Coordinates of C-alpha atoms in Angstrom, one line a residue:
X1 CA 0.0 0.0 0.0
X2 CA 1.6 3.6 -0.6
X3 CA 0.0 6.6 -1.7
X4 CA 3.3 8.3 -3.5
X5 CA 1.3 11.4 -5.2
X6 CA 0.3 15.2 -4.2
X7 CA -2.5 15.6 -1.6
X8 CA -4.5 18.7 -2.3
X9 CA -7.4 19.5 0.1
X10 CA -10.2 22.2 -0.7
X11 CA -10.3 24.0 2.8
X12 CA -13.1 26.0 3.9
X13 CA -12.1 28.5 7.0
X14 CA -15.0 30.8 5.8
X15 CA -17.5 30.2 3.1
X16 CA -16.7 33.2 0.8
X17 CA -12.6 32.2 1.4
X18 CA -9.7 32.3 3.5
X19 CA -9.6 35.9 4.5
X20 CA -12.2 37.4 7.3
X21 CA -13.1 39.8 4.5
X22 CA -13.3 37.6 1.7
X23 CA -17.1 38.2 1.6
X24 CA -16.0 42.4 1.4
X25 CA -15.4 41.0 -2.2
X26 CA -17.2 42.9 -5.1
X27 CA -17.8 38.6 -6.5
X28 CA -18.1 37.2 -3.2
X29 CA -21.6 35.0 -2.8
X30 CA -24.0 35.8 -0.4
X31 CA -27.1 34.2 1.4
X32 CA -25.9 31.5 -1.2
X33 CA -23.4 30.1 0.9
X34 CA -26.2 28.8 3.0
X35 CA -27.2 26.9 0.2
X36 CA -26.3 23.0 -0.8
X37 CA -25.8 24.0 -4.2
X38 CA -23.4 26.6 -3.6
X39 CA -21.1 23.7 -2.1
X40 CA -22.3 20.7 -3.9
X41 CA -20.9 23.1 -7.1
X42 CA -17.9 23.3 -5.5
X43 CA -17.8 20.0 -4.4
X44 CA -18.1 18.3 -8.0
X45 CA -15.6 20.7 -9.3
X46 CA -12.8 19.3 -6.7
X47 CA -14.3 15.8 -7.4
X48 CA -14.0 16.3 -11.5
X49 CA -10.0 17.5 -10.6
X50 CA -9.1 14.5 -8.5
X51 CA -8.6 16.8 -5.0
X52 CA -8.4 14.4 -2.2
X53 CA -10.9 16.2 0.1
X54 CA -12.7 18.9 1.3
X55 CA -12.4 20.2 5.0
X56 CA -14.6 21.9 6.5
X57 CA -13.4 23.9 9.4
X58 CA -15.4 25.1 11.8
X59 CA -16.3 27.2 15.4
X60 CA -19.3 26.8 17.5
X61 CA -19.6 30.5 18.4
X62 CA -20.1 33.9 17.0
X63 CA -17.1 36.1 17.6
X64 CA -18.1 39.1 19.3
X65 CA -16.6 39.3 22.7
X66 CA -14.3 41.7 21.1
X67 CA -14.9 44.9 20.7
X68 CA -16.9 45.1 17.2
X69 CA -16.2 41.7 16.2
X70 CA -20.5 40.8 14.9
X71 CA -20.5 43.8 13.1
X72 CA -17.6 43.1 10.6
X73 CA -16.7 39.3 10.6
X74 CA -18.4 37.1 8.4
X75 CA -18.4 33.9 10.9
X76 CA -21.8 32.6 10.6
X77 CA -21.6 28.8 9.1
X78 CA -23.0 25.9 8.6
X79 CA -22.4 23.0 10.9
X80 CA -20.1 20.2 9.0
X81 CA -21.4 17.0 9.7
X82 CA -24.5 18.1 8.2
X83 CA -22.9 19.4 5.5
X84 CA -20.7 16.9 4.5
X85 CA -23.7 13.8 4.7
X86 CA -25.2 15.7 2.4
X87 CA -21.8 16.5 0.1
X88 CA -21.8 12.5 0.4
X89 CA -25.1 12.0 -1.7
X90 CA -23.6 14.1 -4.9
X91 CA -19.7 12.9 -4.4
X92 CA -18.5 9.5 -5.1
X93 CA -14.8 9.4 -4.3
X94 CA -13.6 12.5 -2.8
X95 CA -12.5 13.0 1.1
X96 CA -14.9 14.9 3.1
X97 CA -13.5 16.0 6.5
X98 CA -14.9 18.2 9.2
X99 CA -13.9 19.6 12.3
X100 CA -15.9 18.9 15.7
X101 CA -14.2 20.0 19.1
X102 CA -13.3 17.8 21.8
X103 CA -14.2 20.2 24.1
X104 CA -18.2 20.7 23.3
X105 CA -19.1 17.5 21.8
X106 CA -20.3 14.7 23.5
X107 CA -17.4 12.0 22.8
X108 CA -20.5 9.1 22.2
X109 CA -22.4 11.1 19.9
X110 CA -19.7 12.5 18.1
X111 CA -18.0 8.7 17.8
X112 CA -21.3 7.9 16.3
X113 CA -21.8 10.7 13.6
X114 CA -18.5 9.8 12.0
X115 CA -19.1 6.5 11.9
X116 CA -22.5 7.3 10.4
X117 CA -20.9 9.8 7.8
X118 CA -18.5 7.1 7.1
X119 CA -20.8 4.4 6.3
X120 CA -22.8 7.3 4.0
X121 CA -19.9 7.9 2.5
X122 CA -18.6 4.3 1.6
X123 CA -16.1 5.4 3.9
X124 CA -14.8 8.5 3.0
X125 CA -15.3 10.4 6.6
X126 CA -12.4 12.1 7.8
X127 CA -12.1 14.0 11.5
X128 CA -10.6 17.2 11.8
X129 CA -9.6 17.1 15.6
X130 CA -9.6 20.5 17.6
X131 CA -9.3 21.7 21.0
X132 CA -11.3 25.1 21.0
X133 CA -9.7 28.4 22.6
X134 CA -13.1 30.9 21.7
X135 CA -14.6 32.3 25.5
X136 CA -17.7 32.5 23.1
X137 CA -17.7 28.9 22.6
X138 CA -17.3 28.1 26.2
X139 CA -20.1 30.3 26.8
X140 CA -22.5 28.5 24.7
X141 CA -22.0 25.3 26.8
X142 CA -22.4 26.4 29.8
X143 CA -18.5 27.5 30.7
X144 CA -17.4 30.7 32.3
X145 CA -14.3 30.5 31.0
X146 CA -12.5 28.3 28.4
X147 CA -10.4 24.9 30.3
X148 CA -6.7 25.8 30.7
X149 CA -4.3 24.6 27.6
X150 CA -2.8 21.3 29.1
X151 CA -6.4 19.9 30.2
X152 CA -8.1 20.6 27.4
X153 CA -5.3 18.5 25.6
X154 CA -5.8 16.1 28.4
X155 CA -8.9 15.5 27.9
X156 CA -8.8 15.2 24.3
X157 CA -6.2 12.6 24.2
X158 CA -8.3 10.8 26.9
X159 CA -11.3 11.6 24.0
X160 CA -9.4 10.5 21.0
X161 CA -8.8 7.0 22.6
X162 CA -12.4 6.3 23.7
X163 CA -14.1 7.3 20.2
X164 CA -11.5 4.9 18.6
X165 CA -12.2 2.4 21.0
X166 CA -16.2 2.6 20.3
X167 CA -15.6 2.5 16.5
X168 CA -13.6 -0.9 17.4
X169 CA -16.4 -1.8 19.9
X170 CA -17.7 -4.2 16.8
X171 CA -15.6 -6.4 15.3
X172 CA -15.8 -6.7 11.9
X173 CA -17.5 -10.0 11.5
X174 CA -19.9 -9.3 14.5
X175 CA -23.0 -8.8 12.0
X176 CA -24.8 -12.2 11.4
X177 CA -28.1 -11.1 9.9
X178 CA -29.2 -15.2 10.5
X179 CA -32.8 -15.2 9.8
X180 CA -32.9 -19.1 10.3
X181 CA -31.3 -18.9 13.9
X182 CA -32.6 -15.1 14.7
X183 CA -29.4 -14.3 15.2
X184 CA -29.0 -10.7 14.3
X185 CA -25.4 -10.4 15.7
X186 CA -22.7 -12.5 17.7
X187 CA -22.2 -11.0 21.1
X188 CA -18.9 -12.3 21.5
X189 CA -17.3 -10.0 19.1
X190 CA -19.5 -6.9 20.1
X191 CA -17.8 -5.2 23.1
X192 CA -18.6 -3.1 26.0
X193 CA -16.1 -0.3 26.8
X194 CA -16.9 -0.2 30.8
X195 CA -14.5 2.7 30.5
X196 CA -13.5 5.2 33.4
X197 CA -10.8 7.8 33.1
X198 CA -10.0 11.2 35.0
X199 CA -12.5 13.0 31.7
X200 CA -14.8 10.4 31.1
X201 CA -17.2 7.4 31.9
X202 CA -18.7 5.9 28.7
X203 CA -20.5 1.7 29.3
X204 CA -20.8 1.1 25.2
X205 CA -20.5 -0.3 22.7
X206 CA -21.4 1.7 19.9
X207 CA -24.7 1.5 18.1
X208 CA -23.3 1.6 14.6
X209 CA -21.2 -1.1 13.3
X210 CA -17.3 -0.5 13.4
X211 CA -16.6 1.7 10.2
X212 CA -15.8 1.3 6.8
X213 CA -12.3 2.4 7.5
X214 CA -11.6 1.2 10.8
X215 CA -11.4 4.0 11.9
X216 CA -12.5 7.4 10.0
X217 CA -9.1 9.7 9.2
X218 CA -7.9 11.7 11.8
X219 CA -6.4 15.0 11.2
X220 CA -5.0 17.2 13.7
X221 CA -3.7 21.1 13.7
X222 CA -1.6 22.6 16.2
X223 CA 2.1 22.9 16.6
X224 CA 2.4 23.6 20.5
X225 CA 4.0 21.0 22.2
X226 CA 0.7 19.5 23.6
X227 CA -0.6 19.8 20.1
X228 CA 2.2 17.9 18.3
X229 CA 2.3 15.3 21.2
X230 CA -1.8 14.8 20.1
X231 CA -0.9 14.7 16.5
X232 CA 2.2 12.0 16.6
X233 CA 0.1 9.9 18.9
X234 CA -3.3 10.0 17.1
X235 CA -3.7 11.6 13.9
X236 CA -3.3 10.3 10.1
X237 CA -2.6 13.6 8.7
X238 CA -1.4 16.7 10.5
X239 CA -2.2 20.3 9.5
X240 CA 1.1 22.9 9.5
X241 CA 1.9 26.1 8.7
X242 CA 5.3 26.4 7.2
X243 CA 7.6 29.8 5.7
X244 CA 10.3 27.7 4.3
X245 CA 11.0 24.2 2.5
X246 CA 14.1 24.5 5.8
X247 CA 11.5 25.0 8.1
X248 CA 9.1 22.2 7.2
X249 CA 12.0 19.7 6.9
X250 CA 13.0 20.8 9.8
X251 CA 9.4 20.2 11.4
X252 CA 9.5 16.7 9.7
X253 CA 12.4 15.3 11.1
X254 CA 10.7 16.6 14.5
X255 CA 7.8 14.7 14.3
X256 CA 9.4 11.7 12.7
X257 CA 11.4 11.4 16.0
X258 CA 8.5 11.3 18.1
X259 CA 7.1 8.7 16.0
X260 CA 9.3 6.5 16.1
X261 CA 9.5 7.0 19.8
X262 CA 5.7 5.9 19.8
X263 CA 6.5 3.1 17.8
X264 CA 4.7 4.6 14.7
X265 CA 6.0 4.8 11.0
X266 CA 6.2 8.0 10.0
X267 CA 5.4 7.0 6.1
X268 CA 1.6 6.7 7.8
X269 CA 1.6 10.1 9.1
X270 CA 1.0 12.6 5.9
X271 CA 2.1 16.5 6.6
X272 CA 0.0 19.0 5.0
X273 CA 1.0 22.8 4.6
X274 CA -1.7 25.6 4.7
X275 CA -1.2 27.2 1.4
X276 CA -2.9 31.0 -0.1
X277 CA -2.7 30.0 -3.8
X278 CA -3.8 32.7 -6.2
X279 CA -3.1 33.0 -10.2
X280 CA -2.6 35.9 -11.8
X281 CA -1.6 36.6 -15.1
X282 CA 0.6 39.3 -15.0
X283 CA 1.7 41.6 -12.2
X284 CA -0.3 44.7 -13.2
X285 CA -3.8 42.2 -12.1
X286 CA -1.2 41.2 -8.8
X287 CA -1.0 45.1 -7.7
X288 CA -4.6 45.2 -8.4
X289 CA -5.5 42.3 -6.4
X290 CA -3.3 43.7 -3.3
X291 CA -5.0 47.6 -3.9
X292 CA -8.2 45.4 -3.5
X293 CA -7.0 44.1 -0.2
X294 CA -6.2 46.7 1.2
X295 CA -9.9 48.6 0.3
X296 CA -11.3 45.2 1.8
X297 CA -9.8 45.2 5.1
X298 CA -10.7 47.0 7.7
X299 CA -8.7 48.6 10.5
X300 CA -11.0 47.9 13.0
X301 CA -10.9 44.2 12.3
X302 CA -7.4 43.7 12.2
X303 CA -7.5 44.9 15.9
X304 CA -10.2 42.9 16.7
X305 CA -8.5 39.7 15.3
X306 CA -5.2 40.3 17.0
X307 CA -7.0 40.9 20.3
X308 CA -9.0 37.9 19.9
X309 CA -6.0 36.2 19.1
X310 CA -3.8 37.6 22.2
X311 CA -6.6 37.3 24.7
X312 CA -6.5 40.7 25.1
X313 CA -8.5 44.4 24.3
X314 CA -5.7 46.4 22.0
X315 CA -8.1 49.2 21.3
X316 CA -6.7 50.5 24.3
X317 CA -3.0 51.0 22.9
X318 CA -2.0 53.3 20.4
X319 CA -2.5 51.2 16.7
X320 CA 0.6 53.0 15.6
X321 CA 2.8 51.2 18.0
X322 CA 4.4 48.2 18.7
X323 CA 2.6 45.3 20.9
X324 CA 2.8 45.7 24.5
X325 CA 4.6 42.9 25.9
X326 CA 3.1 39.4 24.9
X327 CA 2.0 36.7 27.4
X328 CA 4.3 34.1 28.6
X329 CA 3.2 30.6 26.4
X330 CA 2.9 28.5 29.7
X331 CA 0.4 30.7 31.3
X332 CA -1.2 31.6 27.9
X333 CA -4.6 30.3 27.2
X334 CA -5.4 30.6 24.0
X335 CA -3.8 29.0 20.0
X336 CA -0.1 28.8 21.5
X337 CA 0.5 28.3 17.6
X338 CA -0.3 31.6 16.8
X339 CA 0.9 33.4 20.1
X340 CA 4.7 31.5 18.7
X341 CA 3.6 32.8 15.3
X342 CA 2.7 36.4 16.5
X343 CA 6.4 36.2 18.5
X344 CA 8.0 35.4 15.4
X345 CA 6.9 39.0 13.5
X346 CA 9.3 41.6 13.6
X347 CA 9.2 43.2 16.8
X348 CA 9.4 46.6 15.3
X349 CA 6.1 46.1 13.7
X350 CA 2.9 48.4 15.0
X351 CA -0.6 46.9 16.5
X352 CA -2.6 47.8 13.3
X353 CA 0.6 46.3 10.5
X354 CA 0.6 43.0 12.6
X355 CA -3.2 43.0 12.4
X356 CA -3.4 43.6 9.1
X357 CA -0.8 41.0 8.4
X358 CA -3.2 38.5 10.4
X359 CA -6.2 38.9 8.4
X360 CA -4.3 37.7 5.3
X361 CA -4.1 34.5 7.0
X362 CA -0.4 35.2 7.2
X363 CA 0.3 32.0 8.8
X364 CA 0.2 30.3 5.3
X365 CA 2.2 30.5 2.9
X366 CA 0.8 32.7 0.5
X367 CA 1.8 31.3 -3.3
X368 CA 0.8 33.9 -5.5
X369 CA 2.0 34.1 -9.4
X370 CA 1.0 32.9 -13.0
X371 CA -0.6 29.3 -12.7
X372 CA 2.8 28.0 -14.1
X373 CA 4.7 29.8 -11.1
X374 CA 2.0 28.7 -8.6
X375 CA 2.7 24.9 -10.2
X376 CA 6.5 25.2 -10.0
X377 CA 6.2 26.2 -6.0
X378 CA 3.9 23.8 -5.0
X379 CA 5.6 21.0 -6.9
X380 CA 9.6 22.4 -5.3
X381 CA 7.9 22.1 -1.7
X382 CA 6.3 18.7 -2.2
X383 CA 9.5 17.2 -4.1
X384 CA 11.8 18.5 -0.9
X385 CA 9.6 16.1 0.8
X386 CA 9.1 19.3 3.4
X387 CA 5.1 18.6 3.1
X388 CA 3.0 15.5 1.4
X389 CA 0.3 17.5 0.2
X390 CA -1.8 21.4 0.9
X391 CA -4.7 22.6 2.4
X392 CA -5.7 25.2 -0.4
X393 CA -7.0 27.9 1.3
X394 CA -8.4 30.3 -1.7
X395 CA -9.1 33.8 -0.2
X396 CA -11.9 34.4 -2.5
X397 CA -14.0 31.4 -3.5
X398 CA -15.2 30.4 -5.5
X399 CA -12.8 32.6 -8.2
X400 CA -9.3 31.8 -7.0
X401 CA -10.4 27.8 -6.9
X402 CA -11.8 27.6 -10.1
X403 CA -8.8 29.8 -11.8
X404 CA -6.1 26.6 -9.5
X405 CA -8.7 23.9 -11.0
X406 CA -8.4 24.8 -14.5
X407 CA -4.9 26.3 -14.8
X408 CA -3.2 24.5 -11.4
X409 CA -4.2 21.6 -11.7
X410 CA -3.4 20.2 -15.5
X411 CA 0.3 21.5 -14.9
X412 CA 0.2 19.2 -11.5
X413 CA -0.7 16.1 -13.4
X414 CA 1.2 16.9 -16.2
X415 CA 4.4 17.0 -13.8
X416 CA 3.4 13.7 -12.6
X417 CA 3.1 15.0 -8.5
X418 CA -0.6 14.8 -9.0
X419 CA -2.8 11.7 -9.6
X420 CA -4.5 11.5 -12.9
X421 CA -7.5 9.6 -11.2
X422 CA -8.9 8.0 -7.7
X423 CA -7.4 4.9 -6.6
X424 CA -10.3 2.7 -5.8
X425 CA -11.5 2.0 -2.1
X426 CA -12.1 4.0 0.8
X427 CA -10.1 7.8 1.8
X428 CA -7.5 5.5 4.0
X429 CA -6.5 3.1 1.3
X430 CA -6.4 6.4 -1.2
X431 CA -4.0 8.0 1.0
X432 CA -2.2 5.3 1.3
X433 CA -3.0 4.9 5.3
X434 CA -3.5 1.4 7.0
X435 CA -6.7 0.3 8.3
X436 CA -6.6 0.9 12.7
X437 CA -6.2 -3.0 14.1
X438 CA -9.2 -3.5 16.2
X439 CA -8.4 -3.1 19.4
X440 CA -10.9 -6.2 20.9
X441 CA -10.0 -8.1 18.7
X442 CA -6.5 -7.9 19.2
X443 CA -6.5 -8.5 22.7
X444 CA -9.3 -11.1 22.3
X445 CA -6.8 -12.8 19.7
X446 CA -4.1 -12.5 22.3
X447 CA -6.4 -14.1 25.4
X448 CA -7.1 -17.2 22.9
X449 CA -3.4 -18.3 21.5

């Protein structure tokens, strides 16, 4: 089994694109991204050009606890389970991943829509496996205050390993179906849980059958240390930011270490860089799309995003000067991936040019050039062997994907990085990821020889 080509994801941060004032845009939908045919179109398009999936991310909150944050930021969504079961009815082969929190979900009901998506999907369900940091998230479920960074990662990893355990609750041959006997299943290979942690307390088994995959894919983002910890010891497929090819080789080798050290191979754990790509033809249409930008983004909101970000109100501070000194990351509370990210910016830059540099989802790498130069970058970074595939983050959709579908993508394939069809079979054997053993089954094998 090996899965030796490109993987390109269609990511959705917001519906309109990547920016928070992508739906500013002059072409940007409207009350149409609230429709199934504004993202079963775009579905079919990513289908008909062989992208591996579409991820849905995701929040479970409106962000207002800033100081204008409703009025300006287009964060209003639809939830992604839904979505995607119904992406699954008009999608034969492509990936379709969402995100769900740990920290808001219940773990039995949430172990049981993925498996349900899965079996929709002929096993195509993916999990995209977050944390939360929003107080208006918290808020919504009955919190005063969002859990403190190391138990919320606590408690996912705690999370992760029960869900997986209830997908394995059935074995695989457990369905009978033996009209004659009126047998409808063998209990011997359907299993309770009986599990009790220090986050949990969950009897089991599952009420849907194990999976088509084992075990839907499990994707993780987060670069902190409790986040990469999460990611080496769980996930399939683990979302980065990168700058450099240095830096993401760099990043490799990291997590390849602690891989091994988990006794994983780190050929089953796929990399996946957060990329802006956008084609233009020539650079007069490049200053024009960065004049547009500029129009598009408000200062208010870069403020507002920063201090969401920093867990603090900057529309005290002067917007012309520099940060005031940022939180230390052990006490900090909030995306420790960003607060590292925000430390990295030149110290020298004001409140309002860091904010501004934020909304541009300046965390990814932003590819921007003629559809052969947009090509030649992605196909450098893959061939370094710094990433194995991108989350294409478009900043105005559905515009910039359609121009990377139809000029992007034929020079991909025609390089040979990018697969000229689907492999047959479910989103694990496409990528080239073993099925999960069964947990039960393994140690039931074990009790028996």
């Amino acid at each position: 089994m090996s899965h030796n080509t490109l993987i390109l994801n269609l990511f959705f941060f917001n519906p309109q694109g990547d920016y928070r004032f992508s739906w500013r845009h002059p072409d940007a939908p409207e009350k149409a991204v609230f429709t199934l045919k504004y993202y079963a179109d775009l579905a079919r398009k990513a289908e008909a050009a062989t992208l591996d999936a579409i991820f849905v991310a995701d929040h479970t909150g409106v962000w207002d606890s800033v100081p204008s944050g409703l009025t300006h930021y287009a964060n209003a969504r639809l939830e992604p389970l839904t979505l995607l079961s119904a992406l699954a009815a008009v999608t034969d082969n492509i990936g379709l991943m969402a995100t769900a929190s740990t920290s808001w979900i219940e773990l039995y009901n949430l172990a049981r829509y993925f498996a349900s998506l899965d079996f929709l999907s002929h096993g195509r369900a993916s999990w995209n496996i977050v944390t939360s940091w929003l107080e208006e998230e918290a808020a919504n479920f009955g919190l005063d205050q969002i859990p403190r960074h190391d138990n919320r990662y606590q408690r996912a990893g705690e999370f992760i390993d029960v869900v997986t355990r209830l997908w394995d609750s059935w074995e695989d041959d457990a369905l009978l179906f033996d009209k004659q006997s009126g047998l409808f299943a063998d209990n011997a290979h359907i299993h309770h849980l009986n599990h009790q942690g220090d986050f949990f307390k969950v009897r089991g088994p599952l009420n849907v059958p194990r999976p088509p995959q084992g075990h839907p894919v499990l994707v993780q983002a987060g670069s902190s240390e409790a986040g990469k910890h999460l990611a080496a010891t769980w996930a399939d497929m683990h979302f980065v930011f990168i700058k450099s090819i240095e830096q993401g080789l760099a990043y490799r080798e990291e997590m390849n270490q602690r891989l091994v050290k988990l006794g994983r191979k780190p050929e089953h754990f796929k990399i996946i860089a957060g990329v802006l790509p956008v084609v233009v033809n020539s650079e007069a249409e490049k200053a024009e799309r960065q004049q547009l930008n500029a129009q598009l983004m408000s200062d208010q909101m870069a403020i507002d995003l920063l201090s969401s970000y920093l867990k603090r109100d900057l529309s005290q501070y002067p917007r012309d000067h520099p940060l005031p000194p940022l939180p230390d990351e052990d006490s900090f509370n909030g995306i420790r991936t960003t607060l590292q990210l925000i430390r990295d910016y030149d110290p020298s830059l004001t409140i309002l040019e860091l904010g501004r540099l934020l909304l541009q989802s300046s965390d990814s790498w932003l590819v921007i050039g003629s559809a052969q130069e947009v090509a030649d970058t992605l196909i450098r970074i893959y061939r370094s062997g710094a990433a194995d595939g991108f989350n294409l983050m478009f900043p105005l959709l559905p515009g910039d994907f359609e121009r990377f579908t139809e000029q992007v993508v034929p020079l991909l394939k025609a390089s040979g990085v990018m697969k000229m069809q689907y492999a047959p079979g479910t989103l694990r054997e496409k990528l080239g990821l073993p099925v999960p053993e069964n947990r039960f089954a393994a140690s039931s094998q074990t009790r028996h020889t």
